[in-house]
Amino acid sequence: MTNTQNGAPPMLGLMQEWPLTLDKFIEHAKRWHGKREIISRRADGRIERRNYMQVYDDAMHISGALLAAGIGTGDRVATLAMNSVEHLAAWYGISGIGAVYHTLNPRLFLDQLVYIVNHADDRLIFADGMFAPILAGLLPRCPGVRRIVYLTPPAEPVILPVPSGSLEDFVAGHDGTYAWGMFDEHSAAGLCYTSGTTGLPKGVLYSHRSNFLHALISISPDVLNLSSADTILAIVPMFHANAWGLAYATPGIGANLVLPGPRLDGASVHELIIKEKVTFAAGVPTVWLALLDYLDAQGLDLGTLKRVIIGGSAMPETMLHRFRDRGVEVTHAWGMTEMSPMGTVCALTPPVTDMPFEEQIPYRMKQGRPPFTIDMRLVDEDGKVLPHDGQTVGHLQVRGPGVTKAYLGEADHALDAEGWFDTGDIATICPYGYMQITDRAKDVIKSGGEWISSLEIESAVSMHPKVALAAAIGVPHPKWAERPVLFLTLRPGHEAEPEEFIEFLTTRIAKWWLPDAVYFLDEIPVGATGKVDKKKLRVICGEMAGVA
Ligand code: ADP
């Protein structure tokens, strides 16, 4: 920065140059927490253990092999893989040489993956063998990809149009002593596309600095409150918005890291928590629901688990109580791919900490407060700034060093004239600074010129003891423009009539918010990141109305 007040050059501090690049995390873990473990569970249930010294070494070899394969600064290298120690080593190996890791979500439709791989211009893909059939469909349509490296072997050989082989073969004979980093901390490190629920997927390009700062902030007591004594279970996939930063935060403090692979059912997650003595775990509500139902059915507890962080979609209140009944503290969080991804965390602050638990509940159910480095505000349709009174609903805007300013390959900035990014979410902020999402702008139910919050209907009905998962959507209505209808899945072993839920809601939400219909589904459709797919629900709703 050169523009000082009196025009003179700024006086620079005399501290060391130490660019905030991501290799520093794994290097620190290797040097100071070398024996702490990264535990991977394989698709067949086997557990494999590596320590930070070994992962550092693995990542170094990957860097050497990538350089030999012609990958250089700024090249995009994709990963199509579940959470595993090899996936972690690949991230560090790729970004250590200034290339860019690009996480692909294997749950996306093939057409979306083809678009994303071509748009990112991925050169090489590190993939789990279980996704070889996806590669077979993808590669003929993605000519830029020159090579596949399997992080875990495919069950049976699959013929691909480019060379493929194991990670072991890829790194064999390559040097493990590369000098990582040595580039500007603003260099690109990682790439993740939004799921494209509205239009084409968009690439969010993280820098070393943005991931670095995000991880540092996330460790602190009023955010995720992580320490070296923790054993951290990252259920949130590495392809879902950076695994919420845990791949950096965990080596940064030398905690043990448990990576669960593809098996995320209740029994498998429970087994990992107990066997590995997990103290902290992160995941989306649908995963926790499966776990809690399994615990109920089997009469099990959660061992050493002390804290869970729940985000990605709104947490139902029953989840808070079901975890607390088992001695586990729940923290609700909100974020998005464009925010690295953490936006708010509901770690309680005074005066809410001083309230009795019952009075804290409405605050605990909100999405939380912005950690340092994130700022947020509410605006109306015309951009007028709205008050933080807990009542006024507005468009949520954010800014900070972990917030995207432009999507990859798009000329226009994604920001307004004052540098704010519009999240696409609708929210309130209360006088104590707790933000609550009331809807995604595209999911708001517009009835008679007023807005109905689908999340509030879902949250209220979720307190009904028979409800497993709830989703409200707006359907077209000749008089009111839209009216709410409610979809429910019931907890195992329960039956119910729609009227029970309307009656239950009568005392909990405004009368004109009551759903016009309640439908039961065996399963509510969820999208590629485990969130309710309201687009699909609208189609199902149309079909049901047609039948009725
Ligand atoms: P997408 O699902 O669009 O790929 P993200 O995974 O980045 O992208 O999702 C971000 C969106 O998820 C947010 O804008 C918000 O609508 C929703 N979301 C995330 N966390 C929560 C939460 N705790 N409560 C409600 N909505 C949430």
PDB file of C-alpha atoms and ligand atoms in Angstrom, residues 193-197 240-241 310-315 332-338 341 367 423-425 437 439-440 455 529 531, ligand 1:
ATOM      1  CA  TYR A 193     -17.822 -25.178  -7.238  1.00  0.00           C
ATOM      2  CA  THR A 194     -21.172 -24.197  -5.799  1.00  0.00           C
ATOM      3  CA  SER A 195     -23.777 -26.862  -6.336  1.00  0.00           C
ATOM      4  CA  GLY A 196     -25.547 -24.833  -8.992  1.00  0.00           C
ATOM      5  CA  THR A 197     -29.037 -25.142  -7.564  1.00  0.00           C
ATOM      6  CA  HIS A 240     -18.111 -30.000   0.704  1.00  0.00           C
ATOM      7  CA  ALA A 241     -16.675 -26.499   1.082  1.00  0.00           C
ATOM      8  CA  ILE A 310     -23.923 -28.858  12.904  1.00  0.00           C
ATOM      9  CA  GLY A 311     -24.239 -26.799   9.748  1.00  0.00           C
ATOM     10  CA  GLY A 312     -24.976 -26.863   6.033  1.00  0.00           C
ATOM     11  CA  SER A 313     -28.705 -26.645   6.692  1.00  0.00           C
ATOM     12  CA  ALA A 314     -30.806 -25.646   9.666  1.00  0.00           C
ATOM     13  CA  MET A 315     -30.566 -27.792  12.780  1.00  0.00           C
ATOM     14  CA  HIS A 332     -25.054 -24.587  15.229  1.00  0.00           C
ATOM     15  CA  ALA A 333     -23.138 -22.953  12.378  1.00  0.00           C
ATOM     16  CA  TRP A 334     -23.881 -21.373   9.038  1.00  0.00           C
ATOM     17  CA  GLY A 335     -21.714 -20.830   6.021  1.00  0.00           C
ATOM     18  CA  MET A 336     -21.381 -21.281   2.319  1.00  0.00           C
ATOM     19  CA  THR A 337     -18.843 -22.356  -0.275  1.00  0.00           C
ATOM     20  CA  GLU A 338     -18.235 -18.688  -1.066  1.00  0.00           C
ATOM     21  CA  PRO A 341     -17.116 -21.734   4.335  1.00  0.00           C
ATOM     22  CA  GLN A 367     -27.142 -19.740  13.184  1.00  0.00           C
ATOM     23  CA  THR A 423     -25.388 -14.564   0.322  1.00  0.00           C
ATOM     24  CA  GLY A 424     -28.757 -15.311  -1.266  1.00  0.00           C
ATOM     25  CA  ASP A 425     -30.044 -15.968   2.244  1.00  0.00           C
ATOM     26  CA  ILE A 437     -31.607 -17.646   8.577  1.00  0.00           C
ATOM     27  CA  ASP A 439     -34.913 -18.869   4.217  1.00  0.00           C
ATOM     28  CA  ARG A 440     -32.943 -18.961   1.050  1.00  0.00           C
ATOM     29  CA  LEU A 455     -37.401 -22.768   7.922  1.00  0.00           C
ATOM     30  CA  THR A 529     -24.225 -31.944  -0.042  1.00  0.00           C
ATOM     31  CA  LYS A 531     -29.379 -30.730   2.049  1.00  0.00           C
TER      32      LYS A 531
HETATM   33  P1  ADP B   1     -24.754 -25.043  -2.090  1.00  0.00           P
HETATM   34  O1  ADP B   1     -25.644 -25.923  -1.227  1.00  0.00           O
HETATM   35  O2  ADP B   1     -25.438 -23.902  -2.734  1.00  0.00           O
HETATM   36  O3  ADP B   1     -23.716 -25.739  -2.845  1.00  0.00           O
HETATM   37  P2  ADP B   1     -23.274 -24.387   0.177  1.00  0.00           P
HETATM   38  O4  ADP B   1     -23.004 -25.779   0.587  1.00  0.00           O
HETATM   39  O5  ADP B   1     -22.224 -23.405   0.133  1.00  0.00           O
HETATM   40  O6  ADP B   1     -23.799 -24.325  -1.198  1.00  0.00           O
HETATM   41  O7  ADP B   1     -24.545 -23.910   0.952  1.00  0.00           O
HETATM   42  C1  ADP B   1     -24.707 -22.637   1.463  1.00  0.00           C
HETATM   43  C2  ADP B   1     -26.108 -22.423   1.899  1.00  0.00           C
HETATM   44  O8  ADP B   1     -26.549 -23.455   2.781  1.00  0.00           O
HETATM   45  C3  ADP B   1     -26.301 -21.158   2.674  1.00  0.00           C
HETATM   46  O9  ADP B   1     -26.384 -20.049   1.828  1.00  0.00           O
HETATM   47  C4  ADP B   1     -27.590 -21.444   3.417  1.00  0.00           C
HETATM   48  O10 ADP B   1     -28.718 -21.217   2.614  1.00  0.00           O
HETATM   49  C5  ADP B   1     -27.500 -22.920   3.687  1.00  0.00           C
HETATM   50  N1  ADP B   1     -27.039 -23.164   5.067  1.00  0.00           N
HETATM   51  C6  ADP B   1     -25.808 -23.475   5.481  1.00  0.00           C
HETATM   52  N2  ADP B   1     -25.789 -23.649   6.813  1.00  0.00           N
HETATM   53  C7  ADP B   1     -27.043 -23.433   7.256  1.00  0.00           C
HETATM   54  C8  ADP B   1     -27.674 -23.445   8.540  1.00  0.00           C
HETATM   55  N3  ADP B   1     -27.023 -23.752   9.650  1.00  0.00           N
HETATM   56  N4  ADP B   1     -28.988 -23.145   8.592  1.00  0.00           N
HETATM   57  C9  ADP B   1     -29.692 -22.845   7.490  1.00  0.00           C
HETATM   58  N5  ADP B   1     -29.155 -22.821   6.253  1.00  0.00           N
HETATM   59  C10 ADP B   1     -27.850 -23.112   6.138  1.00  0.00           C
END
